[in-house]
Coordinates of C-alpha atoms and ligand atoms in Angstrom, one line a residue:
X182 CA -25.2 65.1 73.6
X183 CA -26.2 62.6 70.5
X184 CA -24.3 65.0 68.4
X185 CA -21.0 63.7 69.9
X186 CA -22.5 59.9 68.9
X187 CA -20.5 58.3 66.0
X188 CA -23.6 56.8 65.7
X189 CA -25.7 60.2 65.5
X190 CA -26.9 59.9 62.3
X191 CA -28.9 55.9 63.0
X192 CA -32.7 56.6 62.3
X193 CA -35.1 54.4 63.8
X194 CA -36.2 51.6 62.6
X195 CA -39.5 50.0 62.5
X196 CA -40.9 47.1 65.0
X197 CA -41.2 44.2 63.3
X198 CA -44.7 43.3 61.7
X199 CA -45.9 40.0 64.0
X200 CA -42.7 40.4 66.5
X201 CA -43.5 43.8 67.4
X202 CA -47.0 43.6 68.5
X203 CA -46.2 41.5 71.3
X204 CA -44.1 44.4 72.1
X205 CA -47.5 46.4 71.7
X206 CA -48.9 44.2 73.8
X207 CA -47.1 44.2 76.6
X208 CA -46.7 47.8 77.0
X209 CA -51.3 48.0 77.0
X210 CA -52.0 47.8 80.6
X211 CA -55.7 46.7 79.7
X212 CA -56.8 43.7 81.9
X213 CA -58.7 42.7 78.8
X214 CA -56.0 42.8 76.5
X215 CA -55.3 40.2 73.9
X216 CA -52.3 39.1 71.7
X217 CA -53.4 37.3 69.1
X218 CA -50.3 38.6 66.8
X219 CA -48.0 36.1 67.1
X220 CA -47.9 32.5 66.3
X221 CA -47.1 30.8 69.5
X222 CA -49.4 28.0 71.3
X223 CA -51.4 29.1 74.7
X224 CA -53.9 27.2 76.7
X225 CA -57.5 27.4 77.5
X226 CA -56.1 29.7 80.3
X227 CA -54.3 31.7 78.3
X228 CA -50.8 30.3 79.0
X229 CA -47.9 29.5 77.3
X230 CA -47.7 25.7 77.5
X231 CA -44.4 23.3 77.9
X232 CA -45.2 20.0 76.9
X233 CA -44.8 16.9 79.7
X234 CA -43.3 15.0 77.1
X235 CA -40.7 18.1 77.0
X236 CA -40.5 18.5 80.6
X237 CA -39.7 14.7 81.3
X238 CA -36.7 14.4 78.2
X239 CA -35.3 17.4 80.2
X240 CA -35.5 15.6 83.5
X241 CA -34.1 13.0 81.5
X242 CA -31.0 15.1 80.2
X243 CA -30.6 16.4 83.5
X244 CA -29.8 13.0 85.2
X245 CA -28.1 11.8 82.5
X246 CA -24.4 12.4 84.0
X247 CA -22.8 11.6 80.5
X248 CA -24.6 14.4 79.0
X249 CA -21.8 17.1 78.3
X250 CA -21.7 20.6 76.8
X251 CA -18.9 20.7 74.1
X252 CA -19.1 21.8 71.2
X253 CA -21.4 20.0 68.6
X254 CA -19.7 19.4 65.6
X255 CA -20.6 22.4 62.8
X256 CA -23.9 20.2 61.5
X257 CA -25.2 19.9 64.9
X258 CA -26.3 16.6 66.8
X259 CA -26.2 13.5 64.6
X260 CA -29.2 11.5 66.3
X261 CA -31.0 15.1 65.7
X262 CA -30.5 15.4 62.2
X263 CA -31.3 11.8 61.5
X264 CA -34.3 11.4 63.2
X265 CA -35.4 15.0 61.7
X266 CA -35.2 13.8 58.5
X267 CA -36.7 10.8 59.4
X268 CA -39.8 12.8 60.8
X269 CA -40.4 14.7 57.8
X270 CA -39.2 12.5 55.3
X271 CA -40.7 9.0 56.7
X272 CA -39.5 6.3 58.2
X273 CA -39.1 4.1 55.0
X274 CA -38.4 6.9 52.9
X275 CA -36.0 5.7 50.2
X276 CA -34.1 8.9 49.8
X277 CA -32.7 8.4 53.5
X278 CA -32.1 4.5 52.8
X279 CA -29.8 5.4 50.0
X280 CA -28.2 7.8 52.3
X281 CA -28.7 11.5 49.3
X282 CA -30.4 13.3 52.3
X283 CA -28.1 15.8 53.9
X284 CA -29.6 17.2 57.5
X285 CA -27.8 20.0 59.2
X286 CA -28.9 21.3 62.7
X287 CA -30.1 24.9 62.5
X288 CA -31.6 27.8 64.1
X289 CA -34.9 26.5 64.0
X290 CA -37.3 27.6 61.2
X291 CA -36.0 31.2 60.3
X292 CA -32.0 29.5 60.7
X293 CA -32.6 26.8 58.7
X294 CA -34.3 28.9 55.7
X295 CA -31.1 31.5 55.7
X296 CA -28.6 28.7 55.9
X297 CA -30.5 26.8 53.1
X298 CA -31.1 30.3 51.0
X299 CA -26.8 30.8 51.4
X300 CA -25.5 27.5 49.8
X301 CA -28.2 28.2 46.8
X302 CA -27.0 31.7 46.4
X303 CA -23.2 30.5 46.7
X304 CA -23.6 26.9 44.7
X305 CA -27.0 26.8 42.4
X306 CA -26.9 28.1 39.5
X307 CA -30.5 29.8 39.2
X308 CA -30.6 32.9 42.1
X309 CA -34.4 33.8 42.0
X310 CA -36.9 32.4 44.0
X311 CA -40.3 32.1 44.1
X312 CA -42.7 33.3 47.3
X313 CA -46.4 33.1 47.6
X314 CA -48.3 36.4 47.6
X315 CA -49.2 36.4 50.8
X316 CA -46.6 34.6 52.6
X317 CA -44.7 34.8 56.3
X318 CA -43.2 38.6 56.2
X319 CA -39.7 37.1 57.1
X320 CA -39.1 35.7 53.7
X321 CA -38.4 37.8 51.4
X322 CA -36.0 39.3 53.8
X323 CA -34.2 36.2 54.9
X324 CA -34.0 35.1 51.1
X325 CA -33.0 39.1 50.1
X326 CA -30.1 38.8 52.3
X327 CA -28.7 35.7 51.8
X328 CA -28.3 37.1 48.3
X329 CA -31.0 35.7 46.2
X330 CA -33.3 37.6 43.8
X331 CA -37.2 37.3 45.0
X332 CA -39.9 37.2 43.0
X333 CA -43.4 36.0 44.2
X334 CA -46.3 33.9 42.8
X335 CA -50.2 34.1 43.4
X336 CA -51.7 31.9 46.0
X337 CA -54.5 33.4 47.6
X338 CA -57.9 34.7 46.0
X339 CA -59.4 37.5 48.1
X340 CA -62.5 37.2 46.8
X341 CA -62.6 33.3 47.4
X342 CA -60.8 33.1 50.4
X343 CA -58.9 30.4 49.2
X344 CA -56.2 28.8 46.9
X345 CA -55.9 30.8 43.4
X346 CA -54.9 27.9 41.9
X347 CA -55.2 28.6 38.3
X348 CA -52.7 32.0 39.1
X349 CA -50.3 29.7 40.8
X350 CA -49.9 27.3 38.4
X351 CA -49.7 30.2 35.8
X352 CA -46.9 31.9 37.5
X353 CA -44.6 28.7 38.2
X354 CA -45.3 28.0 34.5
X355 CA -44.0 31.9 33.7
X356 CA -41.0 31.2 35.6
X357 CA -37.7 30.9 34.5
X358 CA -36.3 27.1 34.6
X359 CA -34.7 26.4 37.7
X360 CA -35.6 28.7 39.4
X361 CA -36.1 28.3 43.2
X362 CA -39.8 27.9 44.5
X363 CA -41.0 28.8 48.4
X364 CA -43.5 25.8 49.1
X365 CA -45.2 26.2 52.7
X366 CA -45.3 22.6 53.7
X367 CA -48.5 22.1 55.6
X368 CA -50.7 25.3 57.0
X369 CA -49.8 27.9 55.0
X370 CA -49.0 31.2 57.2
X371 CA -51.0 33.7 57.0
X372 CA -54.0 32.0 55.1
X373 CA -54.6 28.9 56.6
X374 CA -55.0 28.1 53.0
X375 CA -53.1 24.7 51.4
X376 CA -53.6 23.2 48.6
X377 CA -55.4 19.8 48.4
X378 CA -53.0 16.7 47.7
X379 CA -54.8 16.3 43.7
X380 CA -53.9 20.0 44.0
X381 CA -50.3 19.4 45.1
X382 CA -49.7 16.2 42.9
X383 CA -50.3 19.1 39.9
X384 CA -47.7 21.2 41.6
X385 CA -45.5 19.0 41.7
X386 CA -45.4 17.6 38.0
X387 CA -45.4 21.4 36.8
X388 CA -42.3 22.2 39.0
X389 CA -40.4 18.9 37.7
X390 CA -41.3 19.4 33.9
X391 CA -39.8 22.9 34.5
X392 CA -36.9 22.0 36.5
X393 CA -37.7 24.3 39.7
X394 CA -35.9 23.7 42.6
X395 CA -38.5 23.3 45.7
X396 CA -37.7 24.5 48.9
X397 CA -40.4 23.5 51.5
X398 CA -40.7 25.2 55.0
X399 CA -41.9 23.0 57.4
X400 CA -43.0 25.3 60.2
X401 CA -46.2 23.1 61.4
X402 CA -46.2 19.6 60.7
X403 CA -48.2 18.1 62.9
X404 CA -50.5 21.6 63.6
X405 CA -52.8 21.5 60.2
X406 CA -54.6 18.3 60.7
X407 CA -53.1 17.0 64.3
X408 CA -50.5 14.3 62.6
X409 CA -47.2 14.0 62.0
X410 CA -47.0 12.1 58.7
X411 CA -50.5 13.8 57.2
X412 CA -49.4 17.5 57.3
X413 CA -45.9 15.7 55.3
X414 CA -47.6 14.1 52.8
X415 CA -47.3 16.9 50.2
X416 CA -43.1 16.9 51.2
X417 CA -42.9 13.4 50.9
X418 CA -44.6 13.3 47.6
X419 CA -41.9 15.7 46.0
X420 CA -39.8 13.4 47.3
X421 CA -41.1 10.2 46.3
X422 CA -40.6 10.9 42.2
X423 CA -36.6 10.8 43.2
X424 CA -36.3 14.5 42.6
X425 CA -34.4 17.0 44.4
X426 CA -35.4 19.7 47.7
X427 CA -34.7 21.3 50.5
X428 CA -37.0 21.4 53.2
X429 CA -36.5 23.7 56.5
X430 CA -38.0 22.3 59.5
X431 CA -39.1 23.9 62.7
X432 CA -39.5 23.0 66.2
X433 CA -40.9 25.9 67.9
X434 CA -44.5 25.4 67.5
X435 CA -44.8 21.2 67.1
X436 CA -42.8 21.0 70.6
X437 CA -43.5 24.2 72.0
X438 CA -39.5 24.7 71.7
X439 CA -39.7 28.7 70.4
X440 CA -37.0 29.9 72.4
X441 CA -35.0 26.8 72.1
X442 CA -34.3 27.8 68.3
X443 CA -33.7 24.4 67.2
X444 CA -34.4 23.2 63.6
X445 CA -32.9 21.7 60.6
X446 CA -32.2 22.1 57.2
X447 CA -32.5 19.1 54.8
X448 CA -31.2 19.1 51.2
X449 CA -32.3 16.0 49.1
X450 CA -30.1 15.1 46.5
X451 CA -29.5 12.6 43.2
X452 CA -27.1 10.7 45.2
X453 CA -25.2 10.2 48.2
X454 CA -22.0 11.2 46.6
X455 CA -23.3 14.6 45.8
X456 CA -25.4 14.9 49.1
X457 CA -21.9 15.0 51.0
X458 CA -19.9 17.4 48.9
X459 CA -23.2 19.8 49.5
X460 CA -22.8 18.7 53.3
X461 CA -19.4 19.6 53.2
X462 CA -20.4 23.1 51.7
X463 CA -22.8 23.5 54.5
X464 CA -20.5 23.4 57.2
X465 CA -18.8 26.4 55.0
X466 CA -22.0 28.5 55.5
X467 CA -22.3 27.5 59.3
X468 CA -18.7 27.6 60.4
X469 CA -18.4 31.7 60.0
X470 CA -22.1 32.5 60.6
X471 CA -22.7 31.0 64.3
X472 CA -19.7 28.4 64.2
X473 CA -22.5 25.5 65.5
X474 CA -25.7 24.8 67.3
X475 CA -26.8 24.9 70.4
X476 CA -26.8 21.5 72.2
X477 CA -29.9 21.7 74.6
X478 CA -32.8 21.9 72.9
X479 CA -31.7 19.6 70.0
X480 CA -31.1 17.0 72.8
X481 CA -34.6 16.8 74.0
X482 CA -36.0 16.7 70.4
X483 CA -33.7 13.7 69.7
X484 CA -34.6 12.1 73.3
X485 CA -38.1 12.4 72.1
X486 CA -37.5 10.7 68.6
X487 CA -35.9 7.9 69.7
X488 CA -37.8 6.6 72.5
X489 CA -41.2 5.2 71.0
X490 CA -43.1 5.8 74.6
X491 CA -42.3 9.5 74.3
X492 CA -43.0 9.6 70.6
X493 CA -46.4 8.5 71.1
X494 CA -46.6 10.6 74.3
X495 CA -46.1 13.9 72.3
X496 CA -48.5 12.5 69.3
X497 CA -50.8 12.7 71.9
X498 CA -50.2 16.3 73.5
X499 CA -49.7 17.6 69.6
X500 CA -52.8 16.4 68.5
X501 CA -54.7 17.9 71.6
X502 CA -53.3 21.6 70.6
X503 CA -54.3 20.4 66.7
X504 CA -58.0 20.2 68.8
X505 CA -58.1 23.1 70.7
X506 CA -57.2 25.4 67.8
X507 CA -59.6 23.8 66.0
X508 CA -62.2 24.1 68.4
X509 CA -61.5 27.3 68.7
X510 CA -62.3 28.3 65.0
X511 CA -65.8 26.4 65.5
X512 CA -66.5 28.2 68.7
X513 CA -65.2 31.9 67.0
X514 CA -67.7 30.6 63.4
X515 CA -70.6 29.9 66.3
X516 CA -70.4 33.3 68.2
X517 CA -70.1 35.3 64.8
X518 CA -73.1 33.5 63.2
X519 CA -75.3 33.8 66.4
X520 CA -74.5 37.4 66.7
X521 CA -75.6 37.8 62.7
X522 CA -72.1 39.6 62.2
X523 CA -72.4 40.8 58.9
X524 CA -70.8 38.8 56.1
X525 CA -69.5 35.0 55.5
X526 CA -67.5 33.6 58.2
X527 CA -67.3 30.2 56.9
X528 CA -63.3 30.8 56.3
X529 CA -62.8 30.2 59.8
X530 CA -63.7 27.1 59.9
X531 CA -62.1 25.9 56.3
X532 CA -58.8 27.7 57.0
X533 CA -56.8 25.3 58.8
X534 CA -53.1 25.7 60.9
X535 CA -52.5 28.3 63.8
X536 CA -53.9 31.4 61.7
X537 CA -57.4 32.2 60.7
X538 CA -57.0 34.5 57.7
X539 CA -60.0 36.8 58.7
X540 CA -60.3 39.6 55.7
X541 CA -60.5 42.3 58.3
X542 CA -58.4 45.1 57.0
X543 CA -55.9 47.4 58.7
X544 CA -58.3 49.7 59.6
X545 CA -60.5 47.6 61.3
X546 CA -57.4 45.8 62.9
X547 CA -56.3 49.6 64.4
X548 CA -59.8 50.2 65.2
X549 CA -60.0 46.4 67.8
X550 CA -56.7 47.0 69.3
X551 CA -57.0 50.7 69.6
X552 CA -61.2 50.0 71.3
X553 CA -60.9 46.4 72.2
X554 CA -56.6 46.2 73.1
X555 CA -56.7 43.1 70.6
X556 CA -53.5 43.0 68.9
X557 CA -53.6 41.3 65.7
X558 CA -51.2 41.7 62.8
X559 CA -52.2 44.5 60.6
X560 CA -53.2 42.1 57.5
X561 CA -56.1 40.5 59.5
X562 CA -54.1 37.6 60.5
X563 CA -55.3 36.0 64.1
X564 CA -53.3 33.4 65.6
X565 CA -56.2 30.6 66.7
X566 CA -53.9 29.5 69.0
X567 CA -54.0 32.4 71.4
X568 CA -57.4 32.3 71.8
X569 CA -60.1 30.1 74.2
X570 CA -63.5 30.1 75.1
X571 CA -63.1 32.8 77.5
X572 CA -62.2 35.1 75.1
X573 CA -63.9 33.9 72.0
X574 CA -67.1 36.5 73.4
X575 CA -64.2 39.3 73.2
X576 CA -63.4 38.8 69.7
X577 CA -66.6 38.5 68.9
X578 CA -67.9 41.8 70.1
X579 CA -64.5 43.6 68.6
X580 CA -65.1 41.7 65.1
X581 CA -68.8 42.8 65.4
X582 CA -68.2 46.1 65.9
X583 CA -65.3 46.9 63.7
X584 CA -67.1 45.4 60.5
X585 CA -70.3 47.2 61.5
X586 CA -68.2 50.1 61.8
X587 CA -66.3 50.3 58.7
X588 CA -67.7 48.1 55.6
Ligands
LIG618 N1 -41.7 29.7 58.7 C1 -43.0 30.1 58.9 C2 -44.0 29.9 57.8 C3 -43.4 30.6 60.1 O1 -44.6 31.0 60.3 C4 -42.4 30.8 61.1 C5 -42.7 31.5 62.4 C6 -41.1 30.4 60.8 C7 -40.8 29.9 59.6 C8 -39.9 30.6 61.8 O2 -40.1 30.0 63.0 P1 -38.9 29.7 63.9 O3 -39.3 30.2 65.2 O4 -37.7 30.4 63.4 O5 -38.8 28.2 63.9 N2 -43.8 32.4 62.4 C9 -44.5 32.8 63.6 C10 -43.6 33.2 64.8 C11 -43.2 34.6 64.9 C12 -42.3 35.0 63.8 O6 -42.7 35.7 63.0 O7 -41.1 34.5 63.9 C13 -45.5 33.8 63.2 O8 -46.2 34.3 64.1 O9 -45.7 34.1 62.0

């Protein structure tokens, strides 16, 4: 009886927002069903894709006898975390020359954001930080939990379907000095809305004449424009002026590594003396939450960074997904248009990254899943990479019908 539980009185909780309608998904036995919830790369088949570049480090690791599976030290793989930085912060990047970067192997994205948020809510001395309005729904909970106060700031106009500028650079003005200030990187998620690099350069001399902290997640470099050191231009700026950040880095989506969870958290600092006592402080937050990474899929990303064949080799297959998606935006902007779907579409096309922003709301979301077995998050969000020229007609029809439907 679950009256005898100890556990009796547990209520359900919720799915989670993009998680949860894969979970959706997979449950519809439609053979026209389509998950376009959550952000993960698929081919023009509809597939999950490995990378060769992936596949061939692996093979690599695997006949590499004098590859081992110890322990890595508490900060993760040190060829990882160098050539992470590296990646993100450029080659010649003078804050790595003078050795004030710290790098620590994480979780991938959502790891390297909580270990990040734990040393500034145990060591900085300004606990509030700063979100976009919209921003990725794990946020504010991975930022609530590791003890630090959120707050959010405008980014997106509605009405525009773009960057509200003028309210962003109100509300970082309105905020308290020091405070602690959310930056997506490159390809904002959910918009597909960044700012433009005159745009960022503003950013960036209102957060230093204020003292914010920035804290950049860098969950698609590489995916906005199809290269590496374009989509970390607006990082490397912040940067450049000798300033301090953090910046969270992701795998999953760049090298198709999702369930491979590997990422890293960087911390810039005013000197290398400093960046090592916050290192040190690190390994405190590490050591009792998961002890230390996992060694695998850290190996193949530094396999990859090292060797300048496979470098250029997964250039290559990144910009080719950077295409596809953005083919896909053109073909979705084409169907709509010839179909005379009611309203302006151009969004799909400006938006840029894995998610087209589409201003569909949740009743027109329900309404394609529930007639169509589309399964989109509920705030309109499609991820462009799930889609292809087989199913672009789909989409079209369900898009068609829902705004027809309910204006
Ligand atoms: N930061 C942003 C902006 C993201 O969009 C994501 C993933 C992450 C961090 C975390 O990615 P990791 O897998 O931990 O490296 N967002 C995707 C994936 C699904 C999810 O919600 O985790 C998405 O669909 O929004």
């Amino acid at each position: 009886m679950d009256s005898d539980s100890v556990f009796a009185s547990v209520v359900r909780a919720p799915e989670d927002p993009i998680l949860g309608v894969t979970v959706a998904y997979n449950k519809d036995t439609s053979p026209n069903k389509l998950n376009l919830g959550v952000g993960a790369y698929r081919t023009e088949e509809g597939k999950p894709l490995v990378l060769n570049v992936v596949r061939k480090a692996e093979q690599h690791l695997v006949n590499d006898q004098s590859q081992i599976k110890e322990y890595l030290p508490i900060v993760g793989l040190a060829d990882f975390n160098k050539l992470s930085a590296k990646l993100i912060f450029g080659a010649d990047s003078p804050a790595i020359q003078q050795n004030r970067v710290t790098t620590v192997q994480c979780l991938s994205g959502t790891g390297s954001l909580r270990v990040g948020a734990e040393f500034l809510a145990k060591h900085y001395h300004q606990r509030t930080i700063y979100i976009p309005t919209p921003t990725w729904g794990n946020h504010p909970k991975i930022f609530n939990l590791a003890g630090l106060s959120v707050k959010t700031y405008r980014y997106y106009d509605p009405a525009t379907r773009g960057l509200n500028f003028q309210g962003l650079l109100e509300d970082l003005g309105a905020a308290p000095s020091g405070a602690i200030v959310l930056l997506h990187a490159c390809a904002h998620n959910p918009t597909g809305v960044d700012p433009t690099l005159e745009q960022w350069e503003l950013i960036r001399q209102l957060m230093r004449s204020k003292g914010l902290l920035p804290f950049f997640d860098s969950a698609y470099q590489g995916f906005a424009s199809g290269n590496l050191d374009a989509d970390a231009q607006p990082v490397r700026t912040f940067v450049a002026d000798g300033g301090e950040c953090l910046a969270a880095q992701s795998y999953a989506k760049n090298m198709g590594l999702y369930g491979e969870r590997v990422g890293a958290l960087s911390i810039v600092c005013k000197t290398q003396d400093v960046a090592s006592r916050v290192e040190s402080q690190l390994k405190l937050v590490i050591r009792p939450m998961y002890s230390n990474p996992p060694i695998h899929g850290a190996s193949i990303v530094a396999t990859i960074l090292k060797d300048s064949n496979m470098y250029n080799e997964w250039t290559v297959e990144l910009k080719a997904m950077a295409d596809r998606i953005i083919s896909m935006r053109q073909q979705l902007y084409d169907a709509l248009s010839a179909k005379g779907t009611p309203g302006d579409w151009s969004h799909i096309i400006k938006q840029i990254g894995m998610f087209t922003f589409t201003g569909l709301n949740s009743e027109q979301v329900a309404f394609m899943t529930k007639e169509y077995h589309i399964y989109m998050t509920s705030d309109g969000r499609i991820s462009m990479a799930g889609l292809s020229s087989r199913t672009v007609p789909h989409l079209t029809d369900a898009i068609h019908a829902a705004v027809t439907r309910f204006d």
